[in-house]
Amino acid sequence: MDKRLQSFISEKAPLIDAEMNRLIDTEKAPSSLKESMLYSVNAGGKRIRPLLVLAVLADFGKDSADALKVACAAELIHTYSLIHDDLPSMDDDDFRRGKPTNHRVFGEATAVLAGDALQTRAFGILASLEHAKPDQVIRLVALLADASGANGMVGGQVLDMEGETAALSLKELEEVHLHKTGALLSFCIEAGAILSDAEDAELDQLRKYAKNIGLAFQIKDDILDVTSTTEQLGKTANSDAASDKSTYPSLLGLEGAQQQLEKYHLDATASLDFLKKENSMLKLFADYIVQRDV
């Protein structure tokens, strides 16, 4: 990992973790529910989504007193989606990030409710931002609703389930992941741009970056599912092949999937030319996403 990116993550990730814990601790919730929420929030993870919010601001040379809260809202949505994704009615996974999944520890009902509570907390955080302009707050709430709901992540999950036993085309597979994975990543990029007062032309380029890096992220996950062990991944390896799911390696082969990964990576970084920075933080994140081994 690039030293500059490593320094950025080392500085920002603990702030994100502390703020998420604070935001949940202030909830007047039953202790069992709060414990379940915090279990998944503190189960680890790369924090790529919230870090991307802050990376956009860094590349624009801007600061926002609300940026950390917006970043945390995105990660709470992501965490809720993982809790629900692991449920017996969905992927029925026993491990996430090397630990027993939420429903294995707290029971299915509490896990469902913990996910629900994390989702609603995220919107509460955005609605109560203290420093962003009112029109920015409205844009952020509407954008997160679109990215995480039927038009985005939830819709993508449905497409993913419906395609589990189908032989999807490459276009159909991309449609699944543009929604399931890409929509929330796109929110993070666009949210950072909104807080940075980015111009429309700049926002258009950042949307291209987000689309391509979202697809690259998923292809890398698919490749790692084939090439890594359960211990390395922190979750069951080769689960996609075992369930006969369409993936980039299954459609294109490992070499073809790697070539597609490189294409999306190049397209993503090319869209950052307007920043006029040789190694912008977003460029470094793009490099990290395609080079990571977990």
PDB file of C-alpha atoms in Angstrom:
ATOM      1  CA  MET A   1       0.000   0.000   0.000  1.00  0.00           C
ATOM      2  CA  ASP A   2       1.201   3.511  -0.833  1.00  0.00           C
ATOM      3  CA  LYS A   3       2.651   5.213   2.262  1.00  0.00           C
ATOM      4  CA  ARG A   4       0.541   8.335   1.772  1.00  0.00           C
ATOM      5  CA  LEU A   5      -2.639   6.272   1.625  1.00  0.00           C
ATOM      6  CA  GLN A   6      -1.533   4.214   4.607  1.00  0.00           C
ATOM      7  CA  SER A   7      -0.999   7.407   6.595  1.00  0.00           C
ATOM      8  CA  PHE A   8      -4.411   8.734   5.538  1.00  0.00           C
ATOM      9  CA  ILE A   9      -6.139   5.517   6.617  1.00  0.00           C
ATOM     10  CA  SER A  10      -4.191   5.349   9.884  1.00  0.00           C
ATOM     11  CA  GLU A  11      -5.327   8.868  10.716  1.00  0.00           C
ATOM     12  CA  LYS A  12      -8.947   8.723   9.566  1.00  0.00           C
ATOM     13  CA  ALA A  13     -10.109   5.148  10.286  1.00  0.00           C
ATOM     14  CA  PRO A  14      -9.846   5.460  14.108  1.00  0.00           C
ATOM     15  CA  LEU A  15     -11.852   8.700  13.928  1.00  0.00           C
ATOM     16  CA  ILE A  16     -14.565   6.900  11.953  1.00  0.00           C
ATOM     17  CA  ASP A  17     -14.643   4.010  14.429  1.00  0.00           C
ATOM     18  CA  ALA A  18     -14.840   6.306  17.449  1.00  0.00           C
ATOM     19  CA  GLU A  19     -17.579   8.438  15.918  1.00  0.00           C
ATOM     20  CA  MET A  20     -19.708   5.441  14.931  1.00  0.00           C
ATOM     21  CA  ASN A  21     -19.492   4.098  18.470  1.00  0.00           C
ATOM     22  CA  ARG A  22     -20.404   7.498  19.871  1.00  0.00           C
ATOM     23  CA  LEU A  23     -23.385   7.845  17.546  1.00  0.00           C
ATOM     24  CA  ILE A  24     -24.723   4.441  18.582  1.00  0.00           C
ATOM     25  CA  ASP A  25     -23.934   4.883  22.276  1.00  0.00           C
ATOM     26  CA  THR A  26     -26.148   7.979  22.339  1.00  0.00           C
ATOM     27  CA  GLU A  27     -29.149   5.888  21.240  1.00  0.00           C
ATOM     28  CA  LYS A  28     -31.704   5.171  23.968  1.00  0.00           C
ATOM     29  CA  ALA A  29     -31.998   1.556  22.905  1.00  0.00           C
ATOM     30  CA  PRO A  30     -32.356  -1.733  24.808  1.00  0.00           C
ATOM     31  CA  SER A  31     -28.918  -2.956  25.816  1.00  0.00           C
ATOM     32  CA  SER A  32     -29.291  -6.182  23.833  1.00  0.00           C
ATOM     33  CA  LEU A  33     -30.085  -4.256  20.653  1.00  0.00           C
ATOM     34  CA  LYS A  34     -27.229  -1.811  21.163  1.00  0.00           C
ATOM     35  CA  GLU A  35     -24.845  -4.700  21.833  1.00  0.00           C
ATOM     36  CA  SER A  36     -25.878  -6.354  18.569  1.00  0.00           C
ATOM     37  CA  MET A  37     -25.451  -3.098  16.625  1.00  0.00           C
ATOM     38  CA  LEU A  38     -22.007  -2.462  18.077  1.00  0.00           C
ATOM     39  CA  TYR A  39     -20.942  -6.077  17.516  1.00  0.00           C
ATOM     40  CA  SER A  40     -21.173  -5.689  13.754  1.00  0.00           C
ATOM     41  CA  VAL A  41     -19.940  -2.088  13.681  1.00  0.00           C
ATOM     42  CA  ASN A  42     -16.824  -3.151  15.575  1.00  0.00           C
ATOM     43  CA  ALA A  43     -16.288  -6.440  13.733  1.00  0.00           C
ATOM     44  CA  GLY A  44     -13.589  -4.875  11.578  1.00  0.00           C
ATOM     45  CA  GLY A  45     -13.598  -4.022   7.913  1.00  0.00           C
ATOM     46  CA  LYS A  46     -11.560  -1.844   5.601  1.00  0.00           C
ATOM     47  CA  ARG A  47     -13.816   1.254   6.016  1.00  0.00           C
ATOM     48  CA  ILE A  48     -13.352   1.995   2.316  1.00  0.00           C
ATOM     49  CA  ARG A  49     -16.752   3.654   1.942  1.00  0.00           C
ATOM     50  CA  PRO A  50     -16.438   6.240   4.719  1.00  0.00           C
ATOM     51  CA  LEU A  51     -12.797   6.826   3.838  1.00  0.00           C
ATOM     52  CA  LEU A  52     -13.825   7.648   0.266  1.00  0.00           C
ATOM     53  CA  VAL A  53     -16.081  10.441   1.558  1.00  0.00           C
ATOM     54  CA  LEU A  54     -13.093  11.977   3.313  1.00  0.00           C
ATOM     55  CA  ALA A  55     -10.770  11.301   0.364  1.00  0.00           C
ATOM     56  CA  VAL A  56     -12.911  13.447  -1.940  1.00  0.00           C
ATOM     57  CA  LEU A  57     -12.655  16.363   0.477  1.00  0.00           C
ATOM     58  CA  ALA A  58      -8.897  15.835   0.735  1.00  0.00           C
ATOM     59  CA  ASP A  59      -8.507  15.948  -3.049  1.00  0.00           C
ATOM     60  CA  PHE A  60     -10.538  19.147  -3.261  1.00  0.00           C
ATOM     61  CA  GLY A  61      -8.570  20.677  -0.402  1.00  0.00           C
ATOM     62  CA  LYS A  62     -11.786  21.275   1.504  1.00  0.00           C
ATOM     63  CA  ASP A  63     -12.865  20.699   5.092  1.00  0.00           C
ATOM     64  CA  SER A  64     -16.310  20.048   6.523  1.00  0.00           C
ATOM     65  CA  ALA A  65     -17.277  19.723  10.165  1.00  0.00           C
ATOM     66  CA  ASP A  66     -20.014  17.306   9.074  1.00  0.00           C
ATOM     67  CA  ALA A  67     -17.866  15.082   6.852  1.00  0.00           C
ATOM     68  CA  LEU A  68     -17.128  12.517   9.560  1.00  0.00           C
ATOM     69  CA  LYS A  69     -20.825  12.100  10.350  1.00  0.00           C
ATOM     70  CA  VAL A  70     -21.707  11.679   6.685  1.00  0.00           C
ATOM     71  CA  ALA A  71     -18.942   9.099   6.345  1.00  0.00           C
ATOM     72  CA  CYS A  72     -20.262   7.215   9.373  1.00  0.00           C
ATOM     73  CA  ALA A  73     -23.818   7.263   8.029  1.00  0.00           C
ATOM     74  CA  ALA A  74     -22.597   5.485   4.889  1.00  0.00           C
ATOM     75  CA  GLU A  75     -20.729   2.849   6.906  1.00  0.00           C
ATOM     76  CA  LEU A  76     -23.765   2.202   9.122  1.00  0.00           C
ATOM     77  CA  ILE A  77     -25.819   1.518   5.996  1.00  0.00           C
ATOM     78  CA  HIS A  78     -23.100  -0.827   4.740  1.00  0.00           C
ATOM     79  CA  THR A  79     -22.972  -2.620   8.106  1.00  0.00           C
ATOM     80  CA  TYR A  80     -26.740  -3.092   8.207  1.00  0.00           C
ATOM     81  CA  SER A  81     -26.626  -4.561   4.695  1.00  0.00           C
ATOM     82  CA  LEU A  82     -23.988  -7.095   5.753  1.00  0.00           C
ATOM     83  CA  ILE A  83     -26.048  -8.203   8.763  1.00  0.00           C
ATOM     84  CA  HIS A  84     -29.079  -8.797   6.548  1.00  0.00           C
ATOM     85  CA  ASP A  85     -26.989 -10.332   3.746  1.00  0.00           C
ATOM     86  CA  ASP A  86     -25.709 -13.006   6.155  1.00  0.00           C
ATOM     87  CA  LEU A  87     -29.184 -14.031   7.363  1.00  0.00           C
ATOM     88  CA  PRO A  88     -30.487 -17.590   6.758  1.00  0.00           C
ATOM     89  CA  SER A  89     -33.077 -16.173   4.359  1.00  0.00           C
ATOM     90  CA  MET A  90     -30.292 -14.557   2.303  1.00  0.00           C
ATOM     91  CA  ASP A  91     -26.752 -16.036   2.083  1.00  0.00           C
ATOM     92  CA  ASP A  92     -26.958 -17.987   5.370  1.00  0.00           C
ATOM     93  CA  ASP A  93     -23.330 -17.279   6.293  1.00  0.00           C
ATOM     94  CA  ASP A  94     -21.774 -18.339   9.591  1.00  0.00           C
ATOM     95  CA  PHE A  95     -18.748 -16.024   9.494  1.00  0.00           C
ATOM     96  CA  ARG A  96     -18.097 -12.413   8.575  1.00  0.00           C
ATOM     97  CA  ARG A  97     -14.662 -10.801   8.889  1.00  0.00           C
ATOM     98  CA  GLY A  98     -13.409 -13.885  10.723  1.00  0.00           C
ATOM     99  CA  LYS A  99     -16.098 -13.729  13.430  1.00  0.00           C
ATOM    100  CA  PRO A 100     -19.477 -15.445  13.830  1.00  0.00           C
ATOM    101  CA  THR A 101     -22.163 -13.515  11.983  1.00  0.00           C
ATOM    102  CA  ASN A 102     -24.568 -11.344  13.945  1.00  0.00           C
ATOM    103  CA  HIS A 103     -27.503 -13.759  13.813  1.00  0.00           C
ATOM    104  CA  ARG A 104     -25.301 -16.608  15.048  1.00  0.00           C
ATOM    105  CA  VAL A 105     -24.457 -14.594  18.146  1.00  0.00           C
ATOM    106  CA  PHE A 106     -27.666 -12.696  18.899  1.00  0.00           C
ATOM    107  CA  GLY A 107     -30.332 -14.692  17.076  1.00  0.00           C
ATOM    108  CA  GLU A 108     -32.074 -13.977  13.813  1.00  0.00           C
ATOM    109  CA  ALA A 109     -34.740 -11.617  15.167  1.00  0.00           C
ATOM    110  CA  THR A 110     -32.293  -9.353  17.002  1.00  0.00           C
ATOM    111  CA  ALA A 111     -29.966  -9.337  13.989  1.00  0.00           C
ATOM    112  CA  VAL A 112     -32.790  -8.165  11.716  1.00  0.00           C
ATOM    113  CA  LEU A 113     -33.709  -5.424  14.173  1.00  0.00           C
ATOM    114  CA  ALA A 114     -30.069  -4.370  14.651  1.00  0.00           C
ATOM    115  CA  GLY A 115     -29.811  -3.915  10.893  1.00  0.00           C
ATOM    116  CA  ASP A 116     -33.043  -1.920  10.884  1.00  0.00           C
ATOM    117  CA  ALA A 117     -31.762   0.278  13.701  1.00  0.00           C
ATOM    118  CA  LEU A 118     -28.440   0.963  11.963  1.00  0.00           C
ATOM    119  CA  GLN A 119     -30.274   1.951   8.803  1.00  0.00           C
ATOM    120  CA  THR A 120     -32.602   4.413  10.511  1.00  0.00           C
ATOM    121  CA  ARG A 121     -29.743   5.811  12.607  1.00  0.00           C
ATOM    122  CA  ALA A 122     -27.880   6.634   9.406  1.00  0.00           C
ATOM    123  CA  PHE A 123     -30.741   8.772   8.134  1.00  0.00           C
ATOM    124  CA  GLY A 124     -31.118  10.409  11.531  1.00  0.00           C
ATOM    125  CA  ILE A 125     -27.464  11.394  11.420  1.00  0.00           C
ATOM    126  CA  LEU A 126     -27.840  13.060   8.031  1.00  0.00           C
ATOM    127  CA  ALA A 127     -31.043  14.826   8.998  1.00  0.00           C
ATOM    128  CA  SER A 128     -29.385  16.365  12.059  1.00  0.00           C
ATOM    129  CA  LEU A 129     -26.191  17.692  10.448  1.00  0.00           C
ATOM    130  CA  GLU A 130     -25.318  21.011  12.056  1.00  0.00           C
ATOM    131  CA  HIS A 131     -22.929  22.669   9.610  1.00  0.00           C
ATOM    132  CA  ALA A 132     -23.998  21.662   6.096  1.00  0.00           C
ATOM    133  CA  LYS A 133     -26.316  23.971   4.192  1.00  0.00           C
ATOM    134  CA  PRO A 134     -30.019  22.978   4.281  1.00  0.00           C
ATOM    135  CA  ASP A 135     -30.028  22.176   0.557  1.00  0.00           C
ATOM    136  CA  GLN A 136     -26.955  19.980   1.028  1.00  0.00           C
ATOM    137  CA  VAL A 137     -28.673  18.061   3.819  1.00  0.00           C
ATOM    138  CA  ILE A 138     -31.727  17.445   1.626  1.00  0.00           C
ATOM    139  CA  ARG A 139     -29.514  16.284  -1.258  1.00  0.00           C
ATOM    140  CA  LEU A 140     -27.581  13.927   1.006  1.00  0.00           C
ATOM    141  CA  VAL A 141     -30.707  12.355   2.529  1.00  0.00           C
ATOM    142  CA  ALA A 142     -32.336  11.895  -0.885  1.00  0.00           C
ATOM    143  CA  LEU A 143     -29.125  10.537  -2.370  1.00  0.00           C
ATOM    144  CA  LEU A 144     -28.617   7.977   0.406  1.00  0.00           C
ATOM    145  CA  ALA A 145     -32.251   6.867   0.168  1.00  0.00           C
ATOM    146  CA  ASP A 146     -31.835   6.298  -3.560  1.00  0.00           C
ATOM    147  CA  ALA A 147     -28.474   4.561  -3.224  1.00  0.00           C
ATOM    148  CA  SER A 148     -29.501   2.231  -0.415  1.00  0.00           C
ATOM    149  CA  GLY A 149     -33.102   1.460  -1.389  1.00  0.00           C
ATOM    150  CA  ALA A 150     -34.985  -0.184  -4.227  1.00  0.00           C
ATOM    151  CA  ASN A 151     -33.152   1.852  -6.877  1.00  0.00           C
ATOM    152  CA  GLY A 152     -29.768   0.909  -5.431  1.00  0.00           C
ATOM    153  CA  MET A 153     -28.394  -1.562  -2.917  1.00  0.00           C
ATOM    154  CA  VAL A 154     -31.642  -3.322  -1.933  1.00  0.00           C
ATOM    155  CA  GLY A 155     -32.684  -3.623  -5.561  1.00  0.00           C
ATOM    156  CA  GLY A 156     -29.258  -5.054  -6.319  1.00  0.00           C
ATOM    157  CA  GLN A 157     -29.647  -7.637  -3.580  1.00  0.00           C
ATOM    158  CA  VAL A 158     -32.918  -8.781  -5.143  1.00  0.00           C
ATOM    159  CA  LEU A 159     -31.277  -9.014  -8.560  1.00  0.00           C
ATOM    160  CA  ASP A 160     -28.439 -10.970  -6.978  1.00  0.00           C
ATOM    161  CA  MET A 161     -30.815 -13.471  -5.354  1.00  0.00           C
ATOM    162  CA  GLU A 162     -32.861 -13.873  -8.523  1.00  0.00           C
ATOM    163  CA  GLY A 163     -29.686 -14.511 -10.499  1.00  0.00           C
ATOM    164  CA  GLU A 164     -28.197 -17.085  -8.122  1.00  0.00           C
ATOM    165  CA  THR A 165     -29.163 -20.105 -10.192  1.00  0.00           C
ATOM    166  CA  ALA A 166     -29.337 -18.323 -13.552  1.00  0.00           C
ATOM    167  CA  ALA A 167     -26.663 -18.042 -16.202  1.00  0.00           C
ATOM    168  CA  LEU A 168     -26.326 -14.268 -16.285  1.00  0.00           C
ATOM    169  CA  SER A 169     -24.778 -12.382 -19.165  1.00  0.00           C
ATOM    170  CA  LEU A 170     -21.905 -10.001 -18.457  1.00  0.00           C
ATOM    171  CA  LYS A 171     -24.273  -7.046 -18.855  1.00  0.00           C
ATOM    172  CA  GLU A 172     -26.767  -8.572 -16.403  1.00  0.00           C
ATOM    173  CA  LEU A 173     -23.995  -9.284 -13.895  1.00  0.00           C
ATOM    174  CA  GLU A 174     -22.770  -5.696 -14.125  1.00  0.00           C
ATOM    175  CA  GLU A 175     -26.323  -4.480 -13.533  1.00  0.00           C
ATOM    176  CA  VAL A 176     -26.462  -6.507 -10.310  1.00  0.00           C
ATOM    177  CA  HIS A 177     -23.244  -5.047  -9.000  1.00  0.00           C
ATOM    178  CA  LEU A 178     -23.841  -1.470 -10.123  1.00  0.00           C
ATOM    179  CA  HIS A 179     -26.771  -1.600  -7.713  1.00  0.00           C
ATOM    180  CA  LYS A 180     -25.677  -3.971  -4.936  1.00  0.00           C
ATOM    181  CA  THR A 181     -22.087  -2.742  -4.516  1.00  0.00           C
ATOM    182  CA  GLY A 182     -21.696   0.326  -6.685  1.00  0.00           C
ATOM    183  CA  ALA A 183     -24.646   2.426  -5.527  1.00  0.00           C
ATOM    184  CA  LEU A 184     -23.408   2.964  -1.967  1.00  0.00           C
ATOM    185  CA  LEU A 185     -19.843   3.553  -3.153  1.00  0.00           C
ATOM    186  CA  SER A 186     -21.235   6.164  -5.541  1.00  0.00           C
ATOM    187  CA  PHE A 187     -23.082   7.825  -2.675  1.00  0.00           C
ATOM    188  CA  CYS A 188     -19.816   8.171  -0.763  1.00  0.00           C
ATOM    189  CA  ILE A 189     -18.055   9.832  -3.688  1.00  0.00           C
ATOM    190  CA  GLU A 190     -20.975  12.135  -4.474  1.00  0.00           C
ATOM    191  CA  ALA A 191     -21.509  12.996  -0.807  1.00  0.00           C
ATOM    192  CA  GLY A 192     -17.884  14.102  -0.529  1.00  0.00           C
ATOM    193  CA  ALA A 193     -18.361  16.185  -3.680  1.00  0.00           C
ATOM    194  CA  ILE A 194     -21.494  17.840  -2.278  1.00  0.00           C
ATOM    195  CA  LEU A 195     -19.670  18.762   0.926  1.00  0.00           C
ATOM    196  CA  SER A 196     -16.810  20.100  -1.231  1.00  0.00           C
ATOM    197  CA  ASP A 197     -19.164  22.315  -3.284  1.00  0.00           C
ATOM    198  CA  ALA A 198     -18.002  20.567  -6.461  1.00  0.00           C
ATOM    199  CA  GLU A 199     -19.161  21.961  -9.783  1.00  0.00           C
ATOM    200  CA  ASP A 200     -21.513  19.942 -12.007  1.00  0.00           C
ATOM    201  CA  ALA A 201     -18.764  19.044 -14.490  1.00  0.00           C
ATOM    202  CA  GLU A 202     -16.553  17.814 -11.660  1.00  0.00           C
ATOM    203  CA  LEU A 203     -19.432  15.821 -10.205  1.00  0.00           C
ATOM    204  CA  ASP A 204     -19.991  14.120 -13.575  1.00  0.00           C
ATOM    205  CA  GLN A 205     -16.374  12.939 -13.644  1.00  0.00           C
ATOM    206  CA  LEU A 206     -16.586  11.716 -10.059  1.00  0.00           C
ATOM    207  CA  ARG A 207     -19.704   9.711 -10.923  1.00  0.00           C
ATOM    208  CA  LYS A 208     -17.721   8.008 -13.708  1.00  0.00           C
ATOM    209  CA  TYR A 209     -14.962   7.254 -11.212  1.00  0.00           C
ATOM    210  CA  ALA A 210     -17.478   5.826  -8.747  1.00  0.00           C
ATOM    211  CA  LYS A 211     -19.169   3.608 -11.344  1.00  0.00           C
ATOM    212  CA  ASN A 212     -15.901   2.124 -12.541  1.00  0.00           C
ATOM    213  CA  ILE A 213     -14.350   1.679  -9.130  1.00  0.00           C
ATOM    214  CA  GLY A 214     -17.544   0.028  -7.888  1.00  0.00           C
ATOM    215  CA  LEU A 215     -17.357  -2.570 -10.662  1.00  0.00           C
ATOM    216  CA  ALA A 216     -13.619  -3.006 -10.085  1.00  0.00           C
ATOM    217  CA  PHE A 217     -14.284  -3.569  -6.380  1.00  0.00           C
ATOM    218  CA  GLN A 218     -16.733  -6.376  -7.139  1.00  0.00           C
ATOM    219  CA  ILE A 219     -14.518  -8.063  -9.710  1.00  0.00           C
ATOM    220  CA  LYS A 220     -11.675  -8.087  -7.191  1.00  0.00           C
ATOM    221  CA  ASP A 221     -14.002  -9.646  -4.606  1.00  0.00           C
ATOM    222  CA  ASP A 222     -14.976 -12.334  -7.126  1.00  0.00           C
ATOM    223  CA  ILE A 223     -11.330 -13.060  -7.903  1.00  0.00           C
ATOM    224  CA  LEU A 224     -10.419 -13.257  -4.220  1.00  0.00           C
ATOM    225  CA  ASP A 225     -13.309 -15.661  -3.592  1.00  0.00           C
ATOM    226  CA  VAL A 226     -11.631 -18.068  -6.016  1.00  0.00           C
ATOM    227  CA  THR A 227      -7.975 -17.486  -5.154  1.00  0.00           C
ATOM    228  CA  SER A 228      -8.047 -17.025  -1.350  1.00  0.00           C
ATOM    229  CA  THR A 229      -8.677 -19.280   1.641  1.00  0.00           C
ATOM    230  CA  THR A 230     -11.431 -18.930   4.210  1.00  0.00           C
ATOM    231  CA  GLU A 231      -8.821 -17.845   6.759  1.00  0.00           C
ATOM    232  CA  GLN A 232      -7.527 -15.106   4.462  1.00  0.00           C
ATOM    233  CA  LEU A 233     -10.982 -13.797   3.581  1.00  0.00           C
ATOM    234  CA  GLY A 234     -12.536 -14.031   7.045  1.00  0.00           C
ATOM    235  CA  LYS A 235     -15.585 -15.647   5.417  1.00  0.00           C
ATOM    236  CA  THR A 236     -16.265 -18.841   3.495  1.00  0.00           C
ATOM    237  CA  ALA A 237     -14.086 -19.030   0.381  1.00  0.00           C
ATOM    238  CA  ASN A 238     -15.362 -20.410  -2.939  1.00  0.00           C
ATOM    239  CA  SER A 239     -18.925 -19.789  -1.774  1.00  0.00           C
ATOM    240  CA  ASP A 240     -19.914 -18.360  -5.148  1.00  0.00           C
ATOM    241  CA  ALA A 241     -18.782 -21.469  -7.025  1.00  0.00           C
ATOM    242  CA  ALA A 242     -20.441 -23.715  -4.458  1.00  0.00           C
ATOM    243  CA  SER A 243     -23.782 -21.951  -4.984  1.00  0.00           C
ATOM    244  CA  ASP A 244     -23.288 -21.880  -8.783  1.00  0.00           C
ATOM    245  CA  LYS A 245     -23.523 -18.082  -8.910  1.00  0.00           C
ATOM    246  CA  SER A 246     -22.534 -16.121 -11.975  1.00  0.00           C
ATOM    247  CA  THR A 247     -19.315 -14.212 -11.269  1.00  0.00           C
ATOM    248  CA  TYR A 248     -16.719 -12.449 -13.380  1.00  0.00           C
ATOM    249  CA  PRO A 249     -14.298 -15.421 -13.163  1.00  0.00           C
ATOM    250  CA  SER A 250     -17.069 -17.894 -14.037  1.00  0.00           C
ATOM    251  CA  LEU A 251     -18.053 -15.840 -17.095  1.00  0.00           C
ATOM    252  CA  LEU A 252     -14.634 -14.638 -18.236  1.00  0.00           C
ATOM    253  CA  GLY A 253     -12.156 -16.983 -16.558  1.00  0.00           C
ATOM    254  CA  LEU A 254      -9.575 -15.706 -14.084  1.00  0.00           C
ATOM    255  CA  GLU A 255      -7.427 -14.098 -16.766  1.00  0.00           C
ATOM    256  CA  GLY A 256     -10.409 -12.424 -18.409  1.00  0.00           C
ATOM    257  CA  ALA A 257     -11.684 -11.194 -15.044  1.00  0.00           C
ATOM    258  CA  GLN A 258      -8.257  -9.708 -14.313  1.00  0.00           C
ATOM    259  CA  GLN A 259      -8.270  -7.920 -17.677  1.00  0.00           C
ATOM    260  CA  GLN A 260     -11.731  -6.515 -16.979  1.00  0.00           C
ATOM    261  CA  LEU A 261     -10.536  -5.386 -13.550  1.00  0.00           C
ATOM    262  CA  GLU A 262      -7.642  -3.506 -15.132  1.00  0.00           C
ATOM    263  CA  LYS A 263      -9.967  -1.855 -17.661  1.00  0.00           C
ATOM    264  CA  TYR A 264     -12.284  -0.503 -14.969  1.00  0.00           C
ATOM    265  CA  HIS A 265      -9.291   0.637 -12.945  1.00  0.00           C
ATOM    266  CA  LEU A 266      -7.893   2.584 -15.896  1.00  0.00           C
ATOM    267  CA  ASP A 267     -11.285   4.119 -16.695  1.00  0.00           C
ATOM    268  CA  ALA A 268     -11.738   5.139 -13.052  1.00  0.00           C
ATOM    269  CA  THR A 269      -8.359   6.832 -12.769  1.00  0.00           C
ATOM    270  CA  ALA A 270      -8.738   8.549 -16.162  1.00  0.00           C
ATOM    271  CA  SER A 271     -11.863  10.296 -14.889  1.00  0.00           C
ATOM    272  CA  LEU A 272      -9.739  11.953 -12.186  1.00  0.00           C
ATOM    273  CA  ASP A 273      -7.648  13.941 -14.691  1.00  0.00           C
ATOM    274  CA  PHE A 274      -9.604  17.102 -13.869  1.00  0.00           C
ATOM    275  CA  LEU A 275      -8.032  17.116 -10.392  1.00  0.00           C
ATOM    276  CA  LYS A 276      -4.634  17.700 -12.015  1.00  0.00           C
ATOM    277  CA  LYS A 277      -2.946  15.617  -9.315  1.00  0.00           C
ATOM    278  CA  GLU A 278      -0.569  12.819 -10.207  1.00  0.00           C
ATOM    279  CA  ASN A 279      -1.397  10.788  -7.111  1.00  0.00           C
ATOM    280  CA  SER A 280      -4.677  12.063  -5.756  1.00  0.00           C
ATOM    281  CA  MET A 281      -6.136  10.273  -2.750  1.00  0.00           C
ATOM    282  CA  LEU A 282      -8.915   8.854  -4.937  1.00  0.00           C
ATOM    283  CA  LYS A 283      -6.282   7.511  -7.362  1.00  0.00           C
ATOM    284  CA  LEU A 284      -4.467   5.836  -4.485  1.00  0.00           C
ATOM    285  CA  PHE A 285      -7.730   4.268  -3.298  1.00  0.00           C
ATOM    286  CA  ALA A 286      -8.408   2.978  -6.813  1.00  0.00           C
ATOM    287  CA  ASP A 287      -4.956   1.365  -6.844  1.00  0.00           C
ATOM    288  CA  TYR A 288      -5.536  -0.161  -3.413  1.00  0.00           C
ATOM    289  CA  ILE A 289      -8.952  -1.587  -4.329  1.00  0.00           C
ATOM    290  CA  VAL A 290      -7.564  -3.551  -7.261  1.00  0.00           C
ATOM    291  CA  GLN A 291      -4.300  -4.587  -5.567  1.00  0.00           C
ATOM    292  CA  ARG A 292      -5.664  -5.716  -2.175  1.00  0.00           C
ATOM    293  CA  ASP A 293      -5.424  -9.342  -1.077  1.00  0.00           C
ATOM    294  CA  VAL A 294      -8.419  -9.418   1.268  1.00  0.00           C
TER     295      VAL A 294
END
